[in-house]
Coordinates of C-alpha atoms in Angstrom, one line a residue:
X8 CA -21.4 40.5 -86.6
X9 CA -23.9 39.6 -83.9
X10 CA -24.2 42.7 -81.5
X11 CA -26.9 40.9 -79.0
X12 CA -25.0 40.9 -75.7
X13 CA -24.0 37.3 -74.5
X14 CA -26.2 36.2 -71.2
X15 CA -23.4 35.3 -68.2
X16 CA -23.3 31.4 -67.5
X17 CA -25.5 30.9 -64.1
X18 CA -25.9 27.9 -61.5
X19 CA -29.5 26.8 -61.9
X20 CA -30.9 23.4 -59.8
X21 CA -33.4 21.3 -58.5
X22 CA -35.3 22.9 -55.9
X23 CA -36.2 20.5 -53.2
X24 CA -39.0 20.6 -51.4
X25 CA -39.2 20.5 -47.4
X26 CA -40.8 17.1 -46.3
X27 CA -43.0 17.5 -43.0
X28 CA -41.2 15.1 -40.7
X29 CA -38.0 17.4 -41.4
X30 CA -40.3 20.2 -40.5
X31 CA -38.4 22.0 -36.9
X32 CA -41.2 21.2 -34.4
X33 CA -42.8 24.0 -32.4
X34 CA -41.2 23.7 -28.9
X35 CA -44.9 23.2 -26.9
X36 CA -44.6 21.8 -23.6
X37 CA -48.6 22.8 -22.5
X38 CA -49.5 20.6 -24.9
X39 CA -47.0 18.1 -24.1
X40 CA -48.0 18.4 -20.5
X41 CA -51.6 18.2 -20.9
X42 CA -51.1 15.0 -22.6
X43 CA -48.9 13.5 -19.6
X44 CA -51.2 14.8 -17.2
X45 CA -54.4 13.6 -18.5
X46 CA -52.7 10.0 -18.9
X47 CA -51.3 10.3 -14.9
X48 CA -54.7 10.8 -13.5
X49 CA -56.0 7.9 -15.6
X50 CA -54.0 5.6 -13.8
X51 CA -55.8 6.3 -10.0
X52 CA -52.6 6.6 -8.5
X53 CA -51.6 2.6 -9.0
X54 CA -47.9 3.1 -9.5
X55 CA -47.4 -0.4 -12.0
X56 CA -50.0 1.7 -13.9
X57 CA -48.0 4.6 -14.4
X58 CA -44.9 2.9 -15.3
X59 CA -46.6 1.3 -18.3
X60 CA -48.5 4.4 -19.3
X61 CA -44.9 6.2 -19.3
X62 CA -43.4 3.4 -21.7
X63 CA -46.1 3.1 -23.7
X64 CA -46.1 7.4 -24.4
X65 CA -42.5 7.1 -25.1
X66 CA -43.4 5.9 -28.5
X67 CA -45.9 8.7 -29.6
X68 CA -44.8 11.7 -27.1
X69 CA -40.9 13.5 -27.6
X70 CA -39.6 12.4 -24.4
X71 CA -36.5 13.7 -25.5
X72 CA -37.6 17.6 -26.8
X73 CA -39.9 17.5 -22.9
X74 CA -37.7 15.8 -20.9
X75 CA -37.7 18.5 -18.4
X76 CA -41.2 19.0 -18.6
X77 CA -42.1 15.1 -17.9
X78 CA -39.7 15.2 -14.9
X79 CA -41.0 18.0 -13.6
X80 CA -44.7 16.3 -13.9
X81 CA -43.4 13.3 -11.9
X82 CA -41.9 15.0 -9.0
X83 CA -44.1 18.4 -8.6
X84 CA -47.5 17.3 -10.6
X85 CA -46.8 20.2 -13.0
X86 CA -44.5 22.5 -14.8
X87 CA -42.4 24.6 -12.3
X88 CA -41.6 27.9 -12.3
X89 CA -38.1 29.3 -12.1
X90 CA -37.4 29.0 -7.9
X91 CA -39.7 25.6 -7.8
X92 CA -43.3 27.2 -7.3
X93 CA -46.3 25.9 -9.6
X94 CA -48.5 28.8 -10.9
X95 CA -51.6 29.1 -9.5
X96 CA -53.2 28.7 -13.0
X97 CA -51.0 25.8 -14.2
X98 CA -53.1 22.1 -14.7
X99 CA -51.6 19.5 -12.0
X100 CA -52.0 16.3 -11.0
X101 CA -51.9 14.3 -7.9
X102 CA -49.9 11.4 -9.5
X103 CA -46.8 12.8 -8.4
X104 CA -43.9 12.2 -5.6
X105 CA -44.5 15.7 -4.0
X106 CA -48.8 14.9 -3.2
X107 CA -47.5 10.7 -1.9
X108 CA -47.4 9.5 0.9
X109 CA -43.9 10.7 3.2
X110 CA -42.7 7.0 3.7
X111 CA -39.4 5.1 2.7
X112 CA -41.9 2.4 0.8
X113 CA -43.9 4.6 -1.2
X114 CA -40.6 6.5 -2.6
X115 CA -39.3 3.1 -3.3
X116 CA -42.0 2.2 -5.5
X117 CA -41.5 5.8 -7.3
X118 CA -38.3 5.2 -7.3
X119 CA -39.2 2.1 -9.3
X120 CA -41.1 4.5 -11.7
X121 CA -38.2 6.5 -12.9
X122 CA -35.9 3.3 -13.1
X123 CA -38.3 1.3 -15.7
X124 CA -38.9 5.0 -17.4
X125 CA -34.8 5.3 -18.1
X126 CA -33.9 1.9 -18.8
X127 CA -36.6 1.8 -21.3
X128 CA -35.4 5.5 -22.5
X129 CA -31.5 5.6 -22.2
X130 CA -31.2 9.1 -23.5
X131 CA -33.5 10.2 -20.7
X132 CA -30.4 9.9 -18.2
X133 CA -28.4 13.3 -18.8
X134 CA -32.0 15.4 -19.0
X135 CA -33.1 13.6 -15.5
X136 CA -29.7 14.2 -13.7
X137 CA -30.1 17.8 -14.2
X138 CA -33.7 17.3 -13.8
X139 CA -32.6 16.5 -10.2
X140 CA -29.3 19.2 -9.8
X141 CA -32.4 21.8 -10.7
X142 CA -35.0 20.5 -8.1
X143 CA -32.3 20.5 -5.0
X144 CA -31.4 24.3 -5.9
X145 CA -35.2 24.8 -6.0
X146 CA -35.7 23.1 -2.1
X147 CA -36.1 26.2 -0.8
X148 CA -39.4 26.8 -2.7
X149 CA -40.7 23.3 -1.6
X150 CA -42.5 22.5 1.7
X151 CA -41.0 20.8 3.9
X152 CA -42.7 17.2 3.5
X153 CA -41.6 18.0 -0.3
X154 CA -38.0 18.7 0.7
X155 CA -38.3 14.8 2.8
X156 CA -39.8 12.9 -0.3
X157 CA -37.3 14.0 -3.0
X158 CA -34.7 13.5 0.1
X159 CA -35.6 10.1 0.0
X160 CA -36.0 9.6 -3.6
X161 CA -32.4 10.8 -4.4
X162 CA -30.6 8.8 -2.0
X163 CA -32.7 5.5 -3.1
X164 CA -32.0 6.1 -7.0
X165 CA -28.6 6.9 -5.7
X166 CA -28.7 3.7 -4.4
X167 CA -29.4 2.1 -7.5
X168 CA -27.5 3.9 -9.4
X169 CA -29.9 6.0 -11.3
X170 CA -28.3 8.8 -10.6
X171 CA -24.2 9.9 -9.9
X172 CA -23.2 11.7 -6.3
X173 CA -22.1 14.7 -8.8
X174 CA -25.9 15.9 -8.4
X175 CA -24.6 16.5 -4.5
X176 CA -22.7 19.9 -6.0
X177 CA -26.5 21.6 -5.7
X178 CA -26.2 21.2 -2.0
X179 CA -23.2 23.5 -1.8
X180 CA -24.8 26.7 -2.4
X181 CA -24.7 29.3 -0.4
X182 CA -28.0 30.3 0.7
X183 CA -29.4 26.7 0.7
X184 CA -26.2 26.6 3.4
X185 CA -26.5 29.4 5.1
X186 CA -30.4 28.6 6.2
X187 CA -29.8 25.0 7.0
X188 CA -31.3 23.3 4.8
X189 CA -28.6 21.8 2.8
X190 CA -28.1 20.2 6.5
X191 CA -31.3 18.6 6.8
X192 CA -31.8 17.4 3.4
X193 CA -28.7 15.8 3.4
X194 CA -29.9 14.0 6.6
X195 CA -32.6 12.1 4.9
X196 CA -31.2 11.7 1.3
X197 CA -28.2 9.4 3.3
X198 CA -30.6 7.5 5.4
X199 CA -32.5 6.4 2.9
X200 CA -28.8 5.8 0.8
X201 CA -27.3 4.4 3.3
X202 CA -30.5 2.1 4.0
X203 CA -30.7 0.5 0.4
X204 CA -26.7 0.1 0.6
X205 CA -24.3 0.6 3.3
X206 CA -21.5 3.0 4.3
X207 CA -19.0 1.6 2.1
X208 CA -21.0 1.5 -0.6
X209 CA -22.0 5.3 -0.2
X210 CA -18.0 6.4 0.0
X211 CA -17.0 4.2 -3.2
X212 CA -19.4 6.6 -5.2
X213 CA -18.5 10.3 -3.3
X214 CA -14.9 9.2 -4.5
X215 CA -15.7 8.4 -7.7
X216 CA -16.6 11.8 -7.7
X217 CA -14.4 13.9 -5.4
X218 CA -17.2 14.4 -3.2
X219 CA -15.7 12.1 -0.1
X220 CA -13.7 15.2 1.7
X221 CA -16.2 18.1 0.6
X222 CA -19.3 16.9 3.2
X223 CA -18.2 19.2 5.9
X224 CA -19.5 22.1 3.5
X225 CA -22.9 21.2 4.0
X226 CA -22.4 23.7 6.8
X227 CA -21.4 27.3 7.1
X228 CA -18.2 28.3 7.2
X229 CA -18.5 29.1 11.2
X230 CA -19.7 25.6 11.9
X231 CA -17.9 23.5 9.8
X232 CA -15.7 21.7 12.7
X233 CA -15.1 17.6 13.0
X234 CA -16.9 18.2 16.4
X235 CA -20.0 20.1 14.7
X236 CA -20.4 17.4 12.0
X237 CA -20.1 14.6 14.2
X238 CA -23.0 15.7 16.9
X239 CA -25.2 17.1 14.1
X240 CA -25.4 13.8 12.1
X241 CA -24.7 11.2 15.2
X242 CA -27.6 12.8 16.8
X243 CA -29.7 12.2 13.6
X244 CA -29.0 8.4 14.0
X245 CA -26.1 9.0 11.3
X246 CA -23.2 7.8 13.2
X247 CA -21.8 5.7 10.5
X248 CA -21.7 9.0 8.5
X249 CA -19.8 10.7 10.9
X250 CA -17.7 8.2 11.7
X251 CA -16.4 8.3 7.5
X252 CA -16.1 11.9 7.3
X253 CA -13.7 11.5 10.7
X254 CA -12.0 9.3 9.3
X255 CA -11.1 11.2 5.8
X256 CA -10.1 13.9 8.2
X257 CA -7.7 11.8 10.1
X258 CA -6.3 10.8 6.2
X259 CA -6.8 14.4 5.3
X260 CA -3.9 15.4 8.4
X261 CA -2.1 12.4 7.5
X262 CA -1.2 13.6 3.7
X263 CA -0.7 16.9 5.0
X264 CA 1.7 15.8 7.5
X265 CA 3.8 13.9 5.3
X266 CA 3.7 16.2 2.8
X267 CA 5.2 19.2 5.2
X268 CA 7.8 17.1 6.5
X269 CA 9.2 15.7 3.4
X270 CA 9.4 19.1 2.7
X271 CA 11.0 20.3 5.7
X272 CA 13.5 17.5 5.5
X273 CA 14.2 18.7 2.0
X274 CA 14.7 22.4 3.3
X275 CA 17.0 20.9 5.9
X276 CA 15.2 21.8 9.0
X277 CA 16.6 20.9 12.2
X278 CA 15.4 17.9 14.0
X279 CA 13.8 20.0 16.7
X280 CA 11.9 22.1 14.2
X281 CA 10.7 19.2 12.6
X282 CA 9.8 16.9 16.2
X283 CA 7.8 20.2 17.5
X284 CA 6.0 20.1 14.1
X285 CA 5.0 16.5 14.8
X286 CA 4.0 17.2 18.2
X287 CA 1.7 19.9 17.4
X288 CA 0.3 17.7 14.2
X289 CA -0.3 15.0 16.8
X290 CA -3.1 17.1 18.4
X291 CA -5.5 16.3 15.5
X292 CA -5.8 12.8 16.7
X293 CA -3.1 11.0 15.1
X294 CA -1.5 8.3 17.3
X295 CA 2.3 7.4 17.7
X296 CA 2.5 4.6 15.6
X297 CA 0.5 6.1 12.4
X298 CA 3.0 9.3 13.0
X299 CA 6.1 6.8 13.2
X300 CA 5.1 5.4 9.7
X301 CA 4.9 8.7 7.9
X302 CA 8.0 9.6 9.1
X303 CA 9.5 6.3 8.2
X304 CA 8.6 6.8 4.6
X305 CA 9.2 10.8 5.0
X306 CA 12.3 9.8 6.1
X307 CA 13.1 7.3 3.1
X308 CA 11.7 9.4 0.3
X309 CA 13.6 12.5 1.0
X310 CA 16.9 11.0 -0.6
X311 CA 17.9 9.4 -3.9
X312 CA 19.2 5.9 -3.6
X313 CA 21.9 4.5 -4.6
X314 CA 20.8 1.5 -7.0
X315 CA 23.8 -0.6 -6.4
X316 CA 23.0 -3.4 -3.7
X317 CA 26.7 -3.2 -2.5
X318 CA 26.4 0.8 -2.1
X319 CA 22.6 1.4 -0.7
X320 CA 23.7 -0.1 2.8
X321 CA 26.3 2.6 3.5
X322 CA 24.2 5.1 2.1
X323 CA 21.2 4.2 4.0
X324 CA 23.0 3.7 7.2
X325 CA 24.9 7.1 7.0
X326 CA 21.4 8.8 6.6
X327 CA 19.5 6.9 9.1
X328 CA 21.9 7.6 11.8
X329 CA 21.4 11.8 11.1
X330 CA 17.6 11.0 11.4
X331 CA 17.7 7.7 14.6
X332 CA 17.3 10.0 17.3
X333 CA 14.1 11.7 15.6
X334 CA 12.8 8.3 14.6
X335 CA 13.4 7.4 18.8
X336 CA 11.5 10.0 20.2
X337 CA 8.2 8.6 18.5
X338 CA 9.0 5.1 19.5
X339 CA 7.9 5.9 23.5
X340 CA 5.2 2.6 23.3
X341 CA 5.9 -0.8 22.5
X342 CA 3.3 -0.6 19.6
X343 CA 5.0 2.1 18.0
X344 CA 8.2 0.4 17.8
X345 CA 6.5 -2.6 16.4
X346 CA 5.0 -0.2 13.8
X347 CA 8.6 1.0 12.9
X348 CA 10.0 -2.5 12.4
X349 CA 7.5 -3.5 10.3
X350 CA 7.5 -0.6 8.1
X351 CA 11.0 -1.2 7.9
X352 CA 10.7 -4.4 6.9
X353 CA 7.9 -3.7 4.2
X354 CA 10.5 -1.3 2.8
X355 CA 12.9 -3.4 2.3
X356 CA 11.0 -5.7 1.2
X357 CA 9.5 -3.9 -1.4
X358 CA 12.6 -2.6 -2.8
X359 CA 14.8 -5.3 -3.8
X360 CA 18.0 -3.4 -3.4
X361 CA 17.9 -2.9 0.2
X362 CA 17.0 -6.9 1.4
X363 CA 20.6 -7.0 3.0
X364 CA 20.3 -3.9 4.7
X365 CA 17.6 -4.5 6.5
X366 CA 19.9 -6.3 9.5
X367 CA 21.9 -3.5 9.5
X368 CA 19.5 -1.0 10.0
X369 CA 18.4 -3.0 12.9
X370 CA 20.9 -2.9 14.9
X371 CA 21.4 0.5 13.7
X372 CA 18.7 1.4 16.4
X373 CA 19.2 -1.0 19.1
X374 CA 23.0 -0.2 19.2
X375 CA 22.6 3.7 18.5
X376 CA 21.2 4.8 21.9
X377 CA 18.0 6.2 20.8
X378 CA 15.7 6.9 23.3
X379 CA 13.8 3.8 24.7
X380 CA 15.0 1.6 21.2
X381 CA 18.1 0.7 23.1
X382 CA 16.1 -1.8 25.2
X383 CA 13.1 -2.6 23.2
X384 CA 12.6 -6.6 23.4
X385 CA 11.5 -6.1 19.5
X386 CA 14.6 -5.3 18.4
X387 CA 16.6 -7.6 20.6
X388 CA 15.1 -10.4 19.2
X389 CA 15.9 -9.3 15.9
X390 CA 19.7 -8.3 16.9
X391 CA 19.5 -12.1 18.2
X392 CA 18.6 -13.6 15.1
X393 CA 21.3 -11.5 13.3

């Protein structure tokens, strides 16, 4: 019998060995910034220079490990420190958008710079968008001519579409608010937008975004009025600006009014409660005839319709009648009356079911004694044609 104890199986391998391109990097951005610097100040400031220095170091420096780094290079010569100051010790150069010239053409041409650079390097896009989100929570620690160029810049390579409006959320805080400065930088960064584009152009992308209705923030609570907005940016020379953001206001009441009365219909609220509603909504600047269509379709969406052709007429004539002399007494101008005929029409139009009621709804108002209705010449001539 063989008494030598038994070994246990074990798991034994090949052991690999670590090749030096799988090596983890050591994360170095002096070195990485020496590099870009001493390349920058080889170029003597000639911007066509720079863009191909920038390709060309692509391909032997890690754009993607320094992204931050290189961005920062470009817009403040160097590094930054956390609250946008360069330390006093820190290598700079003047190749940069914060030592240019303060002119729309010069931050063109840079703007040119950093459109080559992430074209050439896609996966550059996501590190230079928060490149720029960092910067605009950093304006406070800029100059003033520093704030102006990288206002311009932004709005330009918004233009182009370098960058997305979502970058805009830096302006909202609070103590970039509070001291104004949000304010002013937004003046210059949509000058220089609106300038490569136009208005339009500039609204498309906020509402891409959800940014269209949030520009009133730019202000402190205290002054954020339609009135405030509109005299702070018209006197800027913005007054296409100011024009938009009344406009979304005017939308803005408009939801909200339909909205609450749908609502108040729904509760069923008397016809007073719901005209001295209107009347006070009215106030915000919305005219008769844009208050006669949302009630029209207030009035048309509060109730589920019959979807029998031969059933909807009696239905929709029994509820028009409880709602005609609410309908009337914003009908006071020929205009608005017009409004309500053609909404009426649209209506009907658009839903197939009630095509042969729209006669009947017609004379529904001329005969029913509603306010000025009874004589209007716009519904005569339809009563005629009946």
């Amino acid at each position: 019998m063989n008494n030598q104890k038994q070994q246990k199986p074990t798991l034994s391998g090949q052991r690999f060995k670590t090749r030096k391109r799988d090596e983890k990097e050591r994360f170095d951005p002096t070195q990485f910034q020496d590099c870009i610097i001493q390349g920058l100040n080889e170029t003597g400031n000639d911007l066509e220079a720079v863009a191909k220095f920038l390709d060309a170091s692509g391909a032997k420096l890690d754009y993607r490990r320094y992204a931050e780094t290189l961005f920062d290079i470009l817009v403040a010569g160097g590094m930054l420190a956390p609250g946008g100051t360069l330390a006093d010790d820190v290598i700079r150069t003047n190749v940069c958008v914060f030592t240019a010239q303060e002119d729309l053409e010069t931050m063109q041409a840079f703007a040119q710079v950093f459109n080559k650079l992430i074209r050439r390097y896609k996966y550059l896009e996501k590190g230079f968008e928060d490149e720029v989100k960092k910067l605009l929570l950093f304006l406070k620690g800029f100059s003033e001519s520093e704030r102006n160029k990288l206002a311009m810049l932004t709005g330009i390579l918004l233009a182009n579409g370098n960058l997305s409006a979502s970058i805009l959320n830096s302006l909202y805080n609070e103590n970039l608010v509070k001291e104004g400065v949000s304010a002013a930088f937004a003046v210059k960064l949509f000058k220089s937008w609106i300038n490569e584009k136009d208005i339009n152009a500039v609204a498309g992308s906020l509402r891409k975004v959800n940014m269209d209705n949030r520009l009133m923030e730019l202000f402190p609570a205290n002054k954020q009025s339609l009135e405030h907005f509109t005299k702070y940016f018209t006197d800027a020379g913005l007054k296409e600006l100011a024009e938009y953001v009344k406009n979304q206001q005017t939308i803005g009441a408009r939801k909200e009014l339909q909205k609450e009365l749908q609502d108040m219909m729904s509760r069923g609220e008397s016809l007073k409660e719901i005209s001295v509603y209107i009347k006070e909504e009215m106030k915000k600047n919305i005219s008769e005839q844009t208050v006669i269509g949302i009630l029209w379709s207030s009035v048309m969406s509060c109730v589920e319709w019959n979807k029998k052709e031969e059933l909807v007429t009696e239905q929709a004539i029994k509820h028009l009648k409880q709602y005609s002399p609410l309908l009337a007494a914003f009908t006071t101008q020929g205009q608005s009356e017009l409004t309500l005929l053609l909404k009426i029409q649209e209506y009907c139009y658009d839903n197939i079911h009630f095509m042969k009621s729209f006669q009947k709804i017609v004379v529904l108002f001329y005969k029913g004694k509603c306010g000025n209705c009874v004589s209007s010449p716009n519904y005569l001539y339809l009563v005629r044609r009946k």
